[in-house]
Amino acid sequence: MYRIGELASQCDIKADTLRFYEKHGLLAPSSRSGSGYRLYTKDDASRLRFILRAKAVGFTLNEISELLSIELDKANWACADVKGMVDNKLEQVTAKIAELTQFANSLQSLSNACCGGPDSAEHCSILEALESEDKQLSAKNETSHKGHHHAVK
Amino acid sequence: MYRIGELASQCDIKADTLRFYEKHGLLAPSSRSGSGYRLYTKDDASRLRFILRAKAVGFTLNEISELLSIELDKANWACADVKGMVDNKLEQVTAKIAELTQFANSLQSLSNACCGGPDSAEHCSILEALESEDKQLSAKNETSHKGHHHAVK
DNA sequence: CTTGACCTTAGATTAAACTCCAAGGTTTAT
DNA sequence: ATAAACCTTGGAGTTTAATCTAAGGTCAAG
Ligand SMILES: [Zn+2]
Ligand SMILES: [Zn+2]
Ligand SMILES: [Zn+2]
Ligand SMILES: [Zn+2]
C-alpha cells in the first residue's frame, strides 16, 4: 500500500496529478486509511503505469479512459477496436505533423530571406512578406542574396 | 469602410473572431458608426491580413502582437530582432514535430503488432504492450507475424 | 508537545483561440 | 410596418492537463 506522495514520486508525477486522475475517473485508490489517506495497491500502481505509457504514445486522458474500459473488459472488445483507436490517433498525429511541417517550411523561407543583421527593420524581408500576399518566399530561396534592401555586412 | 460581418466574410473568419482580436488588442476598427457599429478601413483590413498571414506560418496571437508592434515601429527594430522571432518559432515548431514523430513511431509499432481482426482483444498485442514495460514494440516490427496470440484470418 | 512533512477538501487559475449565448438595438427591403 | 439580416454588450463555455490555494487534519521524531 502506497500513500499518494509515495506513488507519485515513484512514478515521477505530483500528488496533485493523481488526485486529478481520480477526479476524472482514470484511477481511484483501492482504499483509504482510517484517517482518510488514499492507499494505492500494486494493481493501482500498474494501472497508473498503463496510463502513463498511453500518455507517452500521445493519447489524451479521455482516450486513455476508453482504453482503460476496454482493458477491463477485454473479452467484449475486438482487436479491431483497439487497433482502430491506435490508427485513429496515428492519423491525427500525422495530420498535426503535416501542419507543423508546413509552418516549419514557411518559417525557414522567411528566415532565409532575412539578413538578421543589426540594421533597421524598415526593409526587412520577413515583415514585407507578412505585409503583402504577393511577396511570397519560396522554400528553395536559400541561395538568394537574402532579399534585403540594405547591405549585408 | 466595412462593417464587421463584411470584413469577416471577406477574410473567411467570423465576426466573433474580429471582436476577439479587438478585445485582445490585435485589431481595433478605426471608427464606429453613429449607432455604434464597428467600421473598418482598408488599413484595418491590411492589418488583419498581416495577422492572418502570421497565423498561417504558426505564430500565436501573443507573438503576433509583438510582431505588430515591431511593424508599427520598424525604424527602432533590427532585422536581427525579427529574424530572431522567426528562428525562435522555428525551433519550437521543430521540437514539437520531433515529439509528434516519436508518438507516430510508437503508434505505428503498436498498430503493426495488432492483427486488427474481429477476435477478442484478450491477447491484443497493443494492450499487452501498454500493460508492461518489457513488452516493447520495435519500429521495424512490420514483418512480424503481428504478435497476436490468436490466429489471423 | 511541538515542529515539519505529509495528507484532506473544494474550488480557482493557467494557456490558447476562439465560439456561443441572451437580450436587445439598427438597417434594409417589401 | 414588419420581417430578415445585421449589429451591440457582457459573460459563459470549450478543450487539455494539470497546478495552485486556503484552511485544516495526521503522523513520526526529538
Ligand atoms: Zn536585413
Ligand atoms: Zn530582415
Ligand atoms: Zn489480434
Ligand atoms: Zn490486437
Short mmCIF file of C-alpha atoms (C1' of nucleotides) and ligand atoms in Angstrom, two decimals:
data_model
loop_
_atom_site.label_atom_id
_atom_site.label_comp_id
_atom_site.label_asym_id
_atom_site.label_seq_id
_atom_site.Cartn_x
_atom_site.Cartn_y
_atom_site.Cartn_z
CA MET A 1 0.00 0.00 0.00
CA TYR A 2 1.38 3.36 -1.05
CA ARG A 3 0.28 6.75 0.09
CA ILE A 4 -0.33 9.34 -2.58
CA GLY A 5 3.05 11.02 -2.27
CA GLU A 6 4.90 7.73 -2.43
CA LEU A 7 3.18 6.54 -5.57
CA ALA A 8 3.57 9.95 -7.13
CA SER A 9 7.31 10.18 -6.57
CA GLN A 10 7.72 6.55 -7.65
CA CYS A 11 6.20 7.46 -11.00
CA ASP A 12 7.72 10.89 -11.20
CA ILE A 13 4.47 12.79 -11.14
CA LYS A 14 2.85 15.01 -8.50
CA ALA A 15 0.28 14.01 -5.91
CA ASP A 16 -1.95 16.66 -7.47
CA THR A 17 -1.87 14.77 -10.71
CA LEU A 18 -3.05 11.61 -9.01
CA ARG A 19 -5.95 13.47 -7.39
CA PHE A 20 -6.73 14.94 -10.81
CA TYR A 21 -6.77 11.49 -12.40
CA GLU A 22 -9.08 10.29 -9.67
CA LYS A 23 -11.48 13.20 -10.16
CA HIS A 24 -11.59 12.34 -13.85
CA GLY A 25 -12.23 8.67 -13.33
CA LEU A 26 -8.92 7.31 -14.52
CA LEU A 27 -7.56 5.92 -11.30
CA ALA A 28 -9.02 5.66 -7.81
CA PRO A 29 -7.11 4.22 -4.85
CA SER A 30 -8.41 0.83 -3.74
CA SER A 31 -8.84 2.02 -0.17
CA ARG A 32 -8.42 4.75 2.39
CA SER A 33 -6.67 4.70 5.76
CA GLY A 34 -8.64 5.33 8.95
CA SER A 35 -7.82 8.99 8.69
CA GLY A 36 -8.85 9.27 5.06
CA TYR A 37 -5.46 8.98 3.38
CA ARG A 38 -5.55 7.38 -0.06
CA LEU A 39 -3.99 3.93 -0.18
CA TYR A 40 -2.91 2.52 -3.52
CA THR A 41 -2.24 -1.17 -4.16
CA LYS A 42 0.23 -2.69 -6.59
CA ASP A 43 -2.63 -3.13 -9.03
CA ASP A 44 -3.42 0.55 -8.75
CA ALA A 45 0.21 1.24 -9.49
CA SER A 46 0.06 -0.96 -12.61
CA ARG A 47 -2.98 0.86 -13.78
CA LEU A 48 -1.17 4.13 -13.32
CA ARG A 49 1.74 2.84 -15.33
CA PHE A 50 -0.68 1.83 -18.09
CA ILE A 51 -1.97 5.39 -18.10
CA LEU A 52 1.49 6.87 -18.24
CA ARG A 53 2.55 4.57 -21.07
CA ALA A 54 -0.53 5.50 -23.06
CA LYS A 55 0.22 9.15 -22.43
CA ALA A 56 3.76 8.58 -23.67
CA VAL A 57 2.49 7.47 -27.05
CA GLY A 58 0.28 10.51 -27.39
CA PHE A 59 -3.18 9.55 -26.17
CA THR A 60 -5.24 12.17 -24.34
CA LEU A 61 -6.69 11.36 -20.94
CA ASN A 62 -10.13 10.92 -22.48
CA GLU A 63 -8.78 8.44 -24.94
CA ILE A 64 -6.96 6.68 -22.13
CA SER A 65 -10.27 6.35 -20.30
CA GLU A 66 -11.64 4.48 -23.28
CA LEU A 67 -8.57 2.33 -23.47
CA LEU A 68 -8.90 1.52 -19.78
CA SER A 69 -12.51 0.49 -20.14
CA ILE A 70 -11.51 -1.85 -22.93
CA GLU A 71 -8.64 -3.14 -20.81
CA LEU A 72 -11.05 -4.04 -18.00
CA ASP A 73 -13.42 -5.86 -20.32
CA LYS A 74 -11.15 -7.25 -22.99
CA ALA A 75 -13.35 -10.19 -23.79
CA ASN A 76 -16.05 -7.92 -25.12
CA TRP A 77 -13.83 -6.00 -27.44
CA ALA A 78 -12.03 -6.98 -30.60
CA CYS A 79 -8.50 -6.32 -31.78
CA ALA A 80 -10.17 -4.22 -34.47
CA ASP A 81 -11.47 -1.83 -31.82
CA VAL A 82 -8.12 -1.38 -30.19
CA LYS A 83 -6.24 -1.06 -33.44
CA GLY A 84 -8.89 1.36 -34.62
CA MET A 85 -8.11 3.68 -31.74
CA VAL A 86 -4.41 3.48 -32.41
CA ASP A 87 -4.81 4.08 -36.13
CA ASN A 88 -7.14 6.93 -35.47
CA LYS A 89 -4.65 8.57 -33.18
CA LEU A 90 -1.91 7.95 -35.66
CA GLU A 91 -3.92 9.77 -38.28
CA GLN A 92 -4.44 12.76 -36.01
CA VAL A 93 -0.77 12.88 -35.12
CA THR A 94 0.22 12.58 -38.74
CA ALA A 95 -2.09 15.42 -39.70
CA LYS A 96 -0.64 17.62 -36.99
CA ILE A 97 2.87 16.81 -38.15
CA ALA A 98 1.91 17.81 -41.68
CA GLU A 99 0.57 21.13 -40.46
CA LEU A 100 3.64 21.85 -38.39
CA THR A 101 5.90 20.86 -41.26
CA GLN A 102 4.11 23.45 -43.36
CA PHE A 103 4.80 26.01 -40.65
CA ALA A 104 8.43 24.96 -40.46
CA ASN A 105 8.89 25.31 -44.20
CA SER A 106 7.34 28.75 -44.27
CA LEU A 107 9.35 29.87 -41.28
CA GLN A 108 12.53 28.57 -42.86
CA SER A 109 11.80 30.54 -46.02
CA LEU A 110 11.18 33.68 -44.02
CA SER A 111 14.36 33.15 -42.07
CA ASN A 112 16.39 32.55 -45.19
CA ALA A 113 15.20 35.79 -46.72
CA CYS A 114 16.32 37.95 -43.81
CA CYS A 115 19.88 39.07 -43.23
CA GLY A 116 19.42 39.03 -39.47
CA GLY A 117 21.73 41.99 -39.11
CA PRO A 118 21.69 44.95 -36.74
CA ASP A 119 20.27 47.36 -39.29
CA SER A 120 16.81 48.85 -39.17
CA ALA A 121 13.94 46.51 -39.92
CA GLU A 122 12.45 49.11 -42.24
CA HIS A 123 13.11 46.92 -45.24
CA CYS A 124 13.10 43.56 -43.56
CA SER A 125 12.02 40.86 -45.97
CA ILE A 126 10.14 39.00 -43.28
CA LEU A 127 7.95 41.96 -42.48
CA GLU A 128 7.43 42.63 -46.17
CA ALA A 129 6.35 39.09 -46.75
CA LEU A 130 3.80 39.35 -43.96
CA GLU A 131 2.54 42.68 -45.24
CA SER A 132 1.56 41.53 -48.67
CA GLU A 133 0.30 38.42 -50.28
CA ASP A 134 2.35 38.71 -53.44
CA LYS A 135 5.78 38.81 -51.84
CA GLN A 136 5.89 35.11 -51.18
CA LEU A 137 9.03 33.36 -50.17
CA SER A 138 9.89 30.08 -51.82
CA ALA A 139 11.35 27.24 -49.86
CA LYS A 140 14.30 26.99 -52.22
CA ASN A 141 15.25 30.54 -51.55
CA GLU A 142 18.33 29.64 -49.55
CA THR A 143 20.86 30.88 -52.03
CA SER A 144 19.15 34.21 -52.59
CA HIS A 145 21.05 37.32 -51.62
CA LYS A 146 18.80 37.46 -48.59
CA GLY A 147 16.15 39.62 -50.18
CA HIS A 148 17.07 42.61 -48.03
CA HIS A 149 17.15 46.10 -49.29
CA HIS A 150 20.09 47.09 -47.16
CA ALA A 151 23.66 45.97 -47.39
CA VAL A 152 24.81 42.82 -45.67
CA LYS A 153 27.83 43.36 -43.51
CA MET B 1 -15.46 51.24 -44.63
CA TYR B 2 -16.51 47.70 -43.87
CA ARG B 3 -18.84 46.55 -41.17
CA ILE B 4 -17.70 43.66 -39.05
CA GLY B 5 -19.58 40.99 -40.97
CA GLU B 6 -18.31 42.23 -44.31
CA LEU B 7 -14.68 42.23 -43.27
CA ALA B 8 -15.10 38.87 -41.62
CA SER B 9 -16.57 37.15 -44.65
CA GLN B 10 -14.01 38.83 -46.88
CA CYS B 11 -11.26 37.21 -44.84
CA ASP B 12 -13.10 33.99 -44.22
CA ILE B 13 -13.31 34.33 -40.47
CA LYS B 14 -16.19 35.03 -38.12
CA ALA B 15 -17.29 38.37 -36.74
CA ASP B 16 -16.73 36.85 -33.31
CA THR B 17 -13.10 36.39 -34.14
CA LEU B 18 -12.74 40.04 -35.04
CA ARG B 19 -14.31 41.05 -31.72
CA PHE B 20 -11.95 38.63 -30.00
CA TYR B 21 -8.94 40.18 -31.72
CA GLU B 22 -10.13 43.61 -30.66
CA LYS B 23 -10.56 42.56 -27.05
CA HIS B 24 -7.02 41.22 -27.15
CA GLY B 25 -5.52 44.33 -28.64
CA LEU B 26 -4.62 42.97 -32.06
CA LEU B 27 -7.00 44.95 -34.20
CA ALA B 28 -9.47 47.72 -33.41
CA PRO B 29 -11.72 49.33 -36.02
CA SER B 30 -10.71 52.89 -36.86
CA SER B 31 -14.18 54.20 -36.13
CA ARG B 32 -17.77 53.48 -35.21
CA SER B 33 -20.99 54.43 -36.94
CA GLY B 34 -23.50 56.70 -35.21
CA SER B 35 -25.29 53.66 -33.87
CA GLY B 36 -22.12 52.05 -32.59
CA TYR B 37 -21.36 49.63 -35.42
CA ARG B 38 -17.66 48.94 -35.94
CA LEU B 39 -16.26 50.45 -39.14
CA TYR B 40 -13.02 49.09 -40.55
CA THR B 41 -10.85 50.95 -43.07
CA LYS B 42 -8.66 49.46 -45.79
CA ASP B 43 -5.71 49.89 -43.44
CA ASP B 44 -7.54 47.92 -40.78
CA ALA B 45 -8.12 45.23 -43.37
CA SER B 46 -4.39 45.14 -44.22
CA ARG B 47 -3.54 44.79 -40.60
CA LEU B 48 -5.96 41.91 -40.35
CA ARG B 49 -4.34 40.25 -43.33
CA PHE B 50 -0.96 40.66 -41.66
CA ILE B 51 -2.35 38.89 -38.62
CA LEU B 52 -3.79 36.07 -40.68
CA ARG B 53 -0.56 35.57 -42.60
CA ALA B 54 1.41 35.42 -39.38
CA LYS B 55 -1.06 32.89 -38.04
CA ALA B 56 -0.65 30.85 -41.19
CA VAL B 57 3.04 30.41 -40.50
CA GLY B 58 2.40 29.29 -36.95
CA PHE B 59 2.73 32.33 -34.72
CA THR B 60 0.48 32.58 -31.68
CA LEU B 61 -1.65 35.67 -31.18
CA ASN B 62 0.72 36.89 -28.48
CA GLU B 63 3.65 36.57 -30.81
CA ILE B 64 1.66 38.34 -33.49
CA SER B 65 1.11 41.22 -31.07
CA GLU B 66 4.85 41.56 -30.76
CA LEU B 67 5.27 41.36 -34.49
CA LEU B 68 2.65 44.07 -34.92
CA SER B 69 4.37 46.39 -32.50
CA ILE B 70 7.60 45.93 -34.44
CA GLU B 71 5.72 46.51 -37.68
CA LEU B 72 4.43 49.84 -36.39
CA ASP B 73 7.84 51.00 -35.29
CA LYS B 74 10.18 49.34 -37.74
CA ALA B 75 12.83 52.01 -37.50
CA ASN B 76 13.54 51.10 -33.92
CA TRP B 77 13.99 47.42 -34.51
CA ALA B 78 16.65 45.46 -36.33
CA CYS B 79 16.42 42.61 -38.80
CA ALA B 80 18.09 40.58 -36.07
CA ASP B 81 15.05 41.06 -33.83
CA VAL B 82 12.62 39.96 -36.48
CA LYS B 83 14.69 37.04 -37.64
CA GLY B 84 15.20 36.09 -34.00
CA MET B 85 11.47 35.70 -33.54
CA VAL B 86 11.17 33.62 -36.67
CA ASP B 87 14.10 31.39 -35.74
CA ASN B 88 12.78 31.00 -32.26
CA LYS B 89 9.41 29.90 -33.54
CA LEU B 90 11.05 27.57 -35.99
CA GLU B 91 12.87 25.92 -33.11
CA GLN B 92 9.65 25.45 -31.16
CA VAL B 93 7.89 24.02 -34.17
CA THR B 94 10.76 21.70 -34.89
CA ALA B 95 10.75 20.46 -31.31
CA LYS B 96 7.03 19.77 -31.47
CA ILE B 97 7.45 17.90 -34.73
CA ALA B 98 10.11 15.75 -33.10
CA GLU B 99 7.79 14.91 -30.21
CA LEU B 100 4.92 14.06 -32.50
CA THR B 101 7.18 11.99 -34.71
CA GLN B 102 8.06 9.97 -31.61
CA PHE B 103 4.36 9.47 -30.98
CA ALA B 104 3.79 8.49 -34.58
CA ASN B 105 6.58 5.93 -34.49
CA SER B 106 5.29 4.35 -31.31
CA LEU B 107 1.75 4.29 -32.59
CA GLN B 108 2.89 2.72 -35.85
CA SER B 109 4.68 -0.01 -33.92
CA LEU B 110 1.62 -0.68 -31.85
CA SER B 111 -0.54 -0.78 -34.93
CA ASN B 112 1.82 -3.11 -36.73
CA ALA B 113 1.76 -5.57 -33.87
CA CYS B 114 -2.01 -5.93 -33.85
CA CYS B 115 -3.96 -8.08 -36.28
CA GLY B 116 -6.94 -5.72 -36.16
CA GLY B 117 -9.31 -8.65 -36.52
CA PRO B 118 -12.73 -9.28 -35.05
CA ASP B 119 -11.46 -11.65 -32.37
CA SER B 120 -11.41 -10.92 -28.68
CA ALA B 121 -8.89 -8.38 -27.50
CA GLU B 122 -7.89 -10.72 -24.68
CA HIS B 123 -4.50 -11.23 -26.20
CA CYS B 124 -4.20 -8.00 -28.14
CA SER B 125 -0.58 -7.02 -28.52
CA ILE B 126 -1.38 -3.34 -28.15
CA LEU B 127 -2.97 -3.82 -24.77
CA GLU B 128 -0.14 -6.10 -23.71
CA ALA B 129 2.41 -3.51 -24.69
CA LEU B 130 0.64 -0.88 -22.61
CA GLU B 131 0.34 -3.25 -19.67
CA SER B 132 4.01 -3.90 -19.22
CA GLU B 133 7.21 -2.09 -19.74
CA ASP B 134 9.17 -5.04 -21.07
CA LYS B 135 6.91 -5.89 -23.98
CA GLN B 136 8.22 -3.09 -26.16
CA LEU B 137 7.42 -2.94 -29.80
CA SER B 138 10.18 -2.05 -32.18
CA ALA B 139 9.60 0.26 -35.09
CA LYS B 140 10.95 -2.32 -37.51
CA ASN B 141 8.38 -4.81 -36.46
CA GLU B 142 6.38 -4.58 -39.65
CA THR B 143 7.15 -8.00 -40.93
CA SER B 144 6.38 -9.73 -37.66
CA HIS B 145 3.51 -12.16 -37.65
CA LYS B 146 1.54 -9.46 -35.88
CA GLY B 147 2.45 -10.53 -32.38
CA HIS B 148 -1.03 -11.80 -31.67
CA HIS B 149 -1.78 -14.93 -29.80
CA HIS B 150 -4.79 -15.81 -31.87
CA ALA B 151 -4.95 -16.86 -35.48
CA VAL B 152 -5.09 -14.30 -38.24
CA LYS B 153 -7.87 -14.86 -40.71
"C1'" DC C 1 4.36 18.58 22.97
"C1'" DT C 2 5.81 20.87 19.19
"C1'" DT C 3 7.85 21.01 14.58
"C1'" DG C 4 7.78 19.53 9.90
"C1'" DA C 5 6.34 16.59 6.48
"C1'" DC C 6 2.52 14.74 4.86
"C1'" DC C 7 -2.40 14.37 3.98
"C1'" DT C 8 -7.61 16.13 3.20
"C1'" DT C 9 -11.30 19.07 0.56
"C1'" DA C 10 -13.44 22.30 -2.74
"C1'" DG C 11 -12.71 25.42 -5.87
"C1'" DA C 12 -9.90 28.94 -8.63
"C1'" DT C 13 -6.42 29.58 -12.16
"C1'" DT C 14 -3.44 28.79 -16.18
"C1'" DA C 15 -2.66 28.81 -21.51
"C1'" DA C 16 -4.85 29.29 -26.46
"C1'" DA C 17 -8.07 30.78 -29.52
"C1'" DC C 18 -12.00 31.04 -30.17
"C1'" DT C 19 -17.29 30.12 -30.03
"C1'" DC C 20 -21.73 30.73 -28.39
"C1'" DC C 21 -25.42 32.87 -25.82
"C1'" DA C 22 -29.07 36.19 -24.32
"C1'" DA C 23 -31.34 40.28 -24.75
"C1'" DG C 24 -31.74 43.91 -27.15
"C1'" DG C 25 -30.89 47.91 -30.95
"C1'" DT C 26 -30.41 49.03 -36.31
"C1'" DT C 27 -30.97 48.67 -41.27
"C1'" DT C 28 -32.98 47.33 -45.43
"C1'" DA C 29 -36.39 45.67 -48.27
"C1'" DT C 30 -41.05 44.76 -49.26
"C1'" DA D 1 -44.87 48.33 -40.51
"C1'" DT D 2 -42.79 44.27 -40.07
"C1'" DA D 3 -39.62 40.63 -41.09
"C1'" DA D 4 -34.90 39.36 -42.08
"C1'" DA D 5 -30.44 40.22 -41.54
"C1'" DC D 6 -27.31 42.63 -39.25
"C1'" DC D 7 -25.20 44.79 -35.18
"C1'" DT D 8 -24.25 45.70 -29.85
"C1'" DT D 9 -22.66 44.07 -24.96
"C1'" DG D 10 -21.04 41.15 -21.23
"C1'" DG D 11 -20.19 36.88 -19.92
"C1'" DA D 12 -20.06 31.85 -20.07
"C1'" DG D 13 -18.37 27.62 -22.27
"C1'" DT D 14 -14.91 24.64 -24.80
"C1'" DT D 15 -10.53 21.66 -24.67
"C1'" DT D 16 -6.36 19.69 -22.19
"C1'" DA D 17 -3.84 18.62 -18.26
"C1'" DA D 18 -2.74 19.95 -14.74
"C1'" DT D 19 -1.29 23.37 -10.86
"C1'" DC D 20 -2.20 26.10 -7.00
"C1'" DT D 21 -4.63 27.93 -2.90
"C1'" DA D 22 -6.77 28.04 1.56
"C1'" DA D 23 -7.89 26.10 5.69
"C1'" DG D 24 -7.35 22.48 8.17
"C1'" DG D 25 -6.30 17.24 9.94
"C1'" DT D 26 -2.45 13.44 10.87
"C1'" DC D 27 1.82 11.37 11.98
"C1'" DA D 28 6.74 10.46 13.27
"C1'" DA D 29 10.77 12.25 15.51
"C1'" DG D 30 13.09 14.61 19.12
ZN ZN E 1 18.17 42.77 -43.26
ZN ZN E 2 15.10 41.14 -42.05
ZN ZN E 3 -5.35 -9.76 -32.86
ZN ZN E 4 -4.74 -6.54 -31.21
#
